[in-house]
mmCIF file of C-alpha atoms in Angstrom:
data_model
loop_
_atom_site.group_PDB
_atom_site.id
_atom_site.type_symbol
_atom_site.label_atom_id
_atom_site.label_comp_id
_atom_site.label_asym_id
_atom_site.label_seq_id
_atom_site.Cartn_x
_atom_site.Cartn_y
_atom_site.Cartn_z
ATOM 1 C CA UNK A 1 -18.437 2.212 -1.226
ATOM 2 C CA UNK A 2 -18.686 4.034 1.468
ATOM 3 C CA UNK A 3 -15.925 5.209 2.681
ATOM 4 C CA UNK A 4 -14.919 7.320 6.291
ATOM 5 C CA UNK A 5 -11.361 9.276 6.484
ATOM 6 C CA UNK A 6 -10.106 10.265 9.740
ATOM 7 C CA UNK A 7 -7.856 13.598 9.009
ATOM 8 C CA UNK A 8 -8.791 16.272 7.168
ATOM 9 C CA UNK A 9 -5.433 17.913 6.712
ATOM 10 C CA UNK A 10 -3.644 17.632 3.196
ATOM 11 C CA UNK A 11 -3.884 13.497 3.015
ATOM 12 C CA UNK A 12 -6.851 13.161 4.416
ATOM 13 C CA UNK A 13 -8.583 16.101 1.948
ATOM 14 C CA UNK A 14 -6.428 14.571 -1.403
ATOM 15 C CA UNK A 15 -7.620 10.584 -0.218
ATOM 16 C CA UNK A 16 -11.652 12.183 -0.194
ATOM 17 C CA UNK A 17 -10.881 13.952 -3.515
ATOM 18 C CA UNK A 18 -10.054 11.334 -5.446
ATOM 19 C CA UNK A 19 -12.328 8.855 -3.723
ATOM 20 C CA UNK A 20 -15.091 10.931 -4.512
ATOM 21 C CA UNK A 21 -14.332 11.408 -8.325
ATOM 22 C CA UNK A 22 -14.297 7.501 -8.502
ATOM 23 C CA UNK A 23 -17.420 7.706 -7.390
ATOM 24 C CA UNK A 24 -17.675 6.802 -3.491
ATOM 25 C CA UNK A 25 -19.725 8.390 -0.585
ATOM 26 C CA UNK A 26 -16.840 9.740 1.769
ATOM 27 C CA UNK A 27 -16.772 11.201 4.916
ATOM 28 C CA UNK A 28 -14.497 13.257 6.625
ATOM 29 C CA UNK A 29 -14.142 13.307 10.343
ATOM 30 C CA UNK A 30 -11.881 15.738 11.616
ATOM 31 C CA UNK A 31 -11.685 17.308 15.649
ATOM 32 C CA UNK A 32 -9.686 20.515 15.024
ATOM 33 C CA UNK A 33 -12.356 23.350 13.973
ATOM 34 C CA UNK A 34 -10.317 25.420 11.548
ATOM 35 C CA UNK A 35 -9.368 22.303 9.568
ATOM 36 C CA UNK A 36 -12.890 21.895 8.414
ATOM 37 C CA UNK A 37 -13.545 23.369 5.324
ATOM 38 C CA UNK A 38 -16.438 21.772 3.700
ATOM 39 C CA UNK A 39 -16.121 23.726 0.540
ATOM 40 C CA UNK A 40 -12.202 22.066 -0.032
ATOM 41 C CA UNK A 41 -14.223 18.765 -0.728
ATOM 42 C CA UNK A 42 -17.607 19.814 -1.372
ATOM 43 C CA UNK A 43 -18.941 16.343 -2.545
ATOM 44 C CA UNK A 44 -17.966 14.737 1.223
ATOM 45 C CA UNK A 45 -19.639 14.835 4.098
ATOM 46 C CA UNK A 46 -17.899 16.719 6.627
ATOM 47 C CA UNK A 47 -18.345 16.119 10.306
ATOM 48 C CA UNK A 48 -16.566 18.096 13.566
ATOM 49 C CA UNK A 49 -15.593 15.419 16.239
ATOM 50 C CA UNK A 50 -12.841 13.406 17.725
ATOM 51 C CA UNK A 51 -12.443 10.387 15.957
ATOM 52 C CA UNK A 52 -10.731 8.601 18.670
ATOM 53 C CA UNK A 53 -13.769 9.124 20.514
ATOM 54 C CA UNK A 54 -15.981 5.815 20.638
ATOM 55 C CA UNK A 55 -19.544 7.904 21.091
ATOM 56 C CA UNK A 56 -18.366 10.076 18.183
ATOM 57 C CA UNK A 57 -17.932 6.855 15.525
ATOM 58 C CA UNK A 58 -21.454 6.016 16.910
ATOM 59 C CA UNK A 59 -22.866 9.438 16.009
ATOM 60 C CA UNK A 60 -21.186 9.006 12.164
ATOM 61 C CA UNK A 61 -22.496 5.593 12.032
ATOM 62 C CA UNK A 62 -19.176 4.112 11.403
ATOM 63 C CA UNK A 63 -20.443 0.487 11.538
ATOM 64 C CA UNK A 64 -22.040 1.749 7.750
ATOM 65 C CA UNK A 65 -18.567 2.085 6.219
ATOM 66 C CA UNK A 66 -16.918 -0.085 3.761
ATOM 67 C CA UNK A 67 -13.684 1.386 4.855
ATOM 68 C CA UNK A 68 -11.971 3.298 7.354
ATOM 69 C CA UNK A 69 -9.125 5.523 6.063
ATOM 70 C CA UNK A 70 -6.781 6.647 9.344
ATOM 71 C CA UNK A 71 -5.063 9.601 7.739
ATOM 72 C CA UNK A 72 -3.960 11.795 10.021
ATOM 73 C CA UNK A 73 -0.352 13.271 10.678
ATOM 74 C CA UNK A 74 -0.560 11.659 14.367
ATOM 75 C CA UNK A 75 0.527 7.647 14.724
ATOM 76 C CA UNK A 76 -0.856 7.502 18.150
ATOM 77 C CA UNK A 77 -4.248 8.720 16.844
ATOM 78 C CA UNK A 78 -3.833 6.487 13.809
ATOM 79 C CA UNK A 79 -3.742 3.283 15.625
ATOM 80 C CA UNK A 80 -6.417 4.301 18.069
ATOM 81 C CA UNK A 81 -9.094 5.077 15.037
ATOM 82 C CA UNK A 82 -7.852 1.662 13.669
ATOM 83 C CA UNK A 83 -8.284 -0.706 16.539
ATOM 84 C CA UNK A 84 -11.718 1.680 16.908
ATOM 85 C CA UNK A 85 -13.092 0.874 13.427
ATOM 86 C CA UNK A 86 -12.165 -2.709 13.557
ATOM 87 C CA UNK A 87 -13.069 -4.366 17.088
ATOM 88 C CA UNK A 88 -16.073 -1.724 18.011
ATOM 89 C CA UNK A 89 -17.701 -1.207 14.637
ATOM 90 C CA UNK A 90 -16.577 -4.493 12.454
ATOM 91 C CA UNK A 91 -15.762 -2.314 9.405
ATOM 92 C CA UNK A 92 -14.234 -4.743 6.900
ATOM 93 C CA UNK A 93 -11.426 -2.592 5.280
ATOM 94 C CA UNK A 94 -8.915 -0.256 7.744
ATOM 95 C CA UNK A 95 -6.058 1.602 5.818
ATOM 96 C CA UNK A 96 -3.351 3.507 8.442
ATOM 97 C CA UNK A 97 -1.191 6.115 7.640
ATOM 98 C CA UNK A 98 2.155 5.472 9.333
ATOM 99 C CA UNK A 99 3.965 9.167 9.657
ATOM 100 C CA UNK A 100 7.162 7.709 11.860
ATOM 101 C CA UNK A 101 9.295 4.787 10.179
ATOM 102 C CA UNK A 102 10.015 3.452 13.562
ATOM 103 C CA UNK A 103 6.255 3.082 14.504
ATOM 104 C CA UNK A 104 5.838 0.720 11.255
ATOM 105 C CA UNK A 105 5.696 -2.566 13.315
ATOM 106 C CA UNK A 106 2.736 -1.364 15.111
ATOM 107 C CA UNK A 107 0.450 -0.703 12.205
ATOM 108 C CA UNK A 108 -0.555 -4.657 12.133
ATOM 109 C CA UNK A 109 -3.884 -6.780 12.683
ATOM 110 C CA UNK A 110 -3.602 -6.504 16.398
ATOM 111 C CA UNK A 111 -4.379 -2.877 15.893
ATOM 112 C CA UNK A 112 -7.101 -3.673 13.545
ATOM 113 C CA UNK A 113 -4.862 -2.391 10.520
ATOM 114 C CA UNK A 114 -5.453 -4.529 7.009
ATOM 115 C CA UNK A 115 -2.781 -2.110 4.902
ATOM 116 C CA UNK A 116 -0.728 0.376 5.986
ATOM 117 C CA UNK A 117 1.018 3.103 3.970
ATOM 118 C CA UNK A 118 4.155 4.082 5.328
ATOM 119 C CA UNK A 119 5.217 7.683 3.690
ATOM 120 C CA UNK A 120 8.974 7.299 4.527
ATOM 121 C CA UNK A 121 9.151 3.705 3.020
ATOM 122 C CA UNK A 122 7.224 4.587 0.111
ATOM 123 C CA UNK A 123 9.659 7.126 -0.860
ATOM 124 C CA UNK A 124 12.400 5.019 -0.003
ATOM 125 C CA UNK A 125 10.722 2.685 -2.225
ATOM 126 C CA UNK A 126 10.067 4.815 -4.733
ATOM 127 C CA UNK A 127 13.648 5.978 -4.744
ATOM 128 C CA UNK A 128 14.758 2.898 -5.185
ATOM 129 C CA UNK A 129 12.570 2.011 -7.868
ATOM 130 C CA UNK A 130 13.644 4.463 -9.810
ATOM 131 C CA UNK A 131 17.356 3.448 -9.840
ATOM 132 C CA UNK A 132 17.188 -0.036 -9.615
ATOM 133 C CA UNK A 133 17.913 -2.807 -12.111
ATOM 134 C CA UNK A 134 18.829 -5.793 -11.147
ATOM 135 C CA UNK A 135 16.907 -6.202 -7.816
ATOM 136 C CA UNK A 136 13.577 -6.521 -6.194
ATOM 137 C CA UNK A 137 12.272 -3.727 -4.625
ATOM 138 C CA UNK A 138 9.257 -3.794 -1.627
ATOM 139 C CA UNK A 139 6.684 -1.038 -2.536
ATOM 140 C CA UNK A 140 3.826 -1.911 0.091
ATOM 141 C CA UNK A 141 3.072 -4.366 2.595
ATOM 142 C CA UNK A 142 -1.049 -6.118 2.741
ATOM 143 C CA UNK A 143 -0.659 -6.410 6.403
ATOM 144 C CA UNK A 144 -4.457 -8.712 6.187
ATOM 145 C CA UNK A 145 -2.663 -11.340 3.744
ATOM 146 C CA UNK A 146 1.061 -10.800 5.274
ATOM 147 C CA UNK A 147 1.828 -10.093 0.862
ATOM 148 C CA UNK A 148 3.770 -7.294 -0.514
ATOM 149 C CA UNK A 149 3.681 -5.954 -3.698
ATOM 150 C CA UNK A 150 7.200 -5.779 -5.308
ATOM 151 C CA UNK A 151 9.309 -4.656 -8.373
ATOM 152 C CA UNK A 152 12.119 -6.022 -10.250
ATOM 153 C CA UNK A 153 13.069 -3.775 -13.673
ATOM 154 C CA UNK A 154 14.530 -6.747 -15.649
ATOM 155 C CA UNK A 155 18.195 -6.670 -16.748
ATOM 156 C CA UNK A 156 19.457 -7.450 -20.344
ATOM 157 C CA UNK A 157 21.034 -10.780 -18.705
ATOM 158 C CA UNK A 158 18.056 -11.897 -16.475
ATOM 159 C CA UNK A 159 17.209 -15.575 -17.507
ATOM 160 C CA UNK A 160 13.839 -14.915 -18.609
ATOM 161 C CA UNK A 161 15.118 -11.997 -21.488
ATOM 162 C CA UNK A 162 13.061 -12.642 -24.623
ATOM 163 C CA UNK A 163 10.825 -15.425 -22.869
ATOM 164 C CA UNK A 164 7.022 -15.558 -23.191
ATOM 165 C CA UNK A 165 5.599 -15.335 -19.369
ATOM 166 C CA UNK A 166 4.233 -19.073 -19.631
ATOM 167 C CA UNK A 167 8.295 -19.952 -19.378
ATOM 168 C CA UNK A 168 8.642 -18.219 -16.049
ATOM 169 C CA UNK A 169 8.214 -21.129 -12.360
ATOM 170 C CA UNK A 170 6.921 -18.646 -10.685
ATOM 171 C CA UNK A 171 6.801 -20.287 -6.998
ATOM 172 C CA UNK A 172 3.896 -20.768 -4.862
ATOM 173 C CA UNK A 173 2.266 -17.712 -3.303
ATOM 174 C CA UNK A 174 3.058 -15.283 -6.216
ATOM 175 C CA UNK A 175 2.147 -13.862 -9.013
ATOM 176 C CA UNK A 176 3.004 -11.174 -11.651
ATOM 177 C CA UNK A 177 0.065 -8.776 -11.840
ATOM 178 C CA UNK A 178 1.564 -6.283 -14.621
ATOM 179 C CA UNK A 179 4.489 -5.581 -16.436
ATOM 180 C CA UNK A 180 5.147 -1.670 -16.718
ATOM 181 C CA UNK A 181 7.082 -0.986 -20.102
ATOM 182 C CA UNK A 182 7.490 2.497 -21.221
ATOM 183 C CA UNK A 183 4.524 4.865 -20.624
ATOM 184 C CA UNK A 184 2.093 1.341 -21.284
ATOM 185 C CA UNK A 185 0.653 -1.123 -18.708
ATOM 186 C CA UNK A 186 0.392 -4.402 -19.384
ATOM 187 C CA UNK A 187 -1.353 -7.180 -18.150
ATOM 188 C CA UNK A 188 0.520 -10.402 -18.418
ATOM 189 C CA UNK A 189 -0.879 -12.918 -20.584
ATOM 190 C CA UNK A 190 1.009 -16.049 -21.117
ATOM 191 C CA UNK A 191 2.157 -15.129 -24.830
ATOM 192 C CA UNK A 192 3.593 -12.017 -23.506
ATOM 193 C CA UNK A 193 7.348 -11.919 -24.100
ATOM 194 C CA UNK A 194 9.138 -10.293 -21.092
ATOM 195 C CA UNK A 195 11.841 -7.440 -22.409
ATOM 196 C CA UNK A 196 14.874 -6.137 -20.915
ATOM 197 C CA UNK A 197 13.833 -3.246 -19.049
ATOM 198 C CA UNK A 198 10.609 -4.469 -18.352
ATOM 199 C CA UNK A 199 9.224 -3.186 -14.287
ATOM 200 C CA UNK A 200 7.030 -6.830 -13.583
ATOM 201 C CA UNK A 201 4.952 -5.621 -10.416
ATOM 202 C CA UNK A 202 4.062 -8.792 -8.637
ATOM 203 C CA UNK A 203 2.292 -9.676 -5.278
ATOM 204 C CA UNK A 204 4.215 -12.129 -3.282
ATOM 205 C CA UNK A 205 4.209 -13.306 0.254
ATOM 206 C CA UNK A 206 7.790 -12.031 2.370
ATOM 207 C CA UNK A 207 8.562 -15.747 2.660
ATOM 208 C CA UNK A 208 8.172 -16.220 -1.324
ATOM 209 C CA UNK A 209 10.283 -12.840 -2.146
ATOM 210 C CA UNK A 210 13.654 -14.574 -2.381
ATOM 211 C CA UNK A 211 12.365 -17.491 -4.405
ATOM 212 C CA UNK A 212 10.648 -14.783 -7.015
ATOM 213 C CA UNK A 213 14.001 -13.158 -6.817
ATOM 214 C CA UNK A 214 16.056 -16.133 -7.947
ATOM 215 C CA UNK A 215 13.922 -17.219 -10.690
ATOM 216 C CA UNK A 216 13.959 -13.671 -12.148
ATOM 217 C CA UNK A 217 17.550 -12.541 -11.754
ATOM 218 C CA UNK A 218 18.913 -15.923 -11.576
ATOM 219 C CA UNK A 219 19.787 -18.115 -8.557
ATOM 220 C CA UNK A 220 23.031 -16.008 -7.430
ATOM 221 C CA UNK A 221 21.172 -13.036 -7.227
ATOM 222 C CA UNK A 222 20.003 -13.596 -3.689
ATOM 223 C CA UNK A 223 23.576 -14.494 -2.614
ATOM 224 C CA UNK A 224 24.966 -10.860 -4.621
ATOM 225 C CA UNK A 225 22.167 -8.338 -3.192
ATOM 226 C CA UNK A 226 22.450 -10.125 0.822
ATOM 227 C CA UNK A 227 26.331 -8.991 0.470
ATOM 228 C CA UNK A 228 25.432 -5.670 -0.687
ATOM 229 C CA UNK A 229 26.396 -5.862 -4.203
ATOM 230 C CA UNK A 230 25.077 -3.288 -6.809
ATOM 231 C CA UNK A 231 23.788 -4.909 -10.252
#
């Protein structure tokens, strides 16, 4: 794909590193002079200019990208690049960085945004997940398909202990996309067995998230984690 990054600061230069070792064309738009520094990424195209600047996008040919990456450490600037990329130059696929918890409600598909990142709920998130049992935890939101992918690390009493995934009524608008055990990933096949400990990752719409919840944990377990109880 090909693939433009607004931000050329430490996100912005990781995002175009990695992209690039998958194999992408990438290129990196950045205004402030000093923060341009070709030989960081040397596989990216590098270009100096403003990217909430509409006659700048047209000089990068911005209507040739795959996706638009908003990365930089300014919200404002974020959602301006966003709307930018998606009404102006119809690029199919607009990831935002969201830098200010309180701005998260903007990042949505009036501002052209399809996913946002949010670094202070991902940690939060990640937090979580890491001491969680017992509960379902929201990693990231698909702002395009109003999903989220979530986590619940399976208890020893969840009702589905020692049950091949074929068992589990998964509700409408979900579905388990792996199951995380140990250092392995796998991907659920209806044979598999679930085990106690087991992290199932699944992508579920927010409306869906309680019924996933009560089929996994049980049907109290909406009732226990809305009063605040700890599993």
């Amino acid at each position: 794909m090909r693939i433009a990054i607004a931000g050329a600061g430490n996100v912005g230069r990781s995002i175009a590193k990695e992209l690039v070792d998958n194999g992408h064309q990438v290129m990196l738009i950045e205004r402030v002079p000093r923060m341009v520094r070709p030989e960081r990424v040397p596989a990216a195209e590098w270009i100096l200019a403003d990217a909430c600047e509409l006659s700048s996008l047209q000089e990068a040919d911005l209507s040739s990208c795959d996706v638009v990456v908003a990365a930089t450490g300014d919200d404002k600037v974020n959602l301006v690049v966003s709307l930018l990329a998606k009404t102006e130059f119809a690029v199919p696929r607009v990831v935002a960085r969201i830098n200010r918890a309180e701005n998260e409600w903007l990042f949505n598909e009036q501002w052209g945004v399809d996913v946002s990142v949010s670094k202070p709920r991902l940690m939060a998130a990640l937090v979580e997940e890491a001491v969680s049992v017992g509960d379902l935890v929201r990693l990231m939101t698909f702002r395009q398909s109003e999903a989220n992918l979530v986590e619940i690390t399976l208890p020893e009493n969840a009702p589905y202990v020692g049950h091949p995934v074929r068992d589990v009524p998964l509700p409408h608008d979900s579905a388990l996309v792996a199951v995380l055990r140990g250092r392995r990933v796998l991907v659920p096949t209806p044979d598999d067995p679930l085990e106690a400990g087991d992290e199932l990752v699944f992508v579920v719409t927010s409306e869906m998230e309680d019924s996933v919840r009560a089929v996994i944990l049980g049907e109290d377990s909406v009732e226990k984690t809305r009063g605040g109880k700890i599993f």
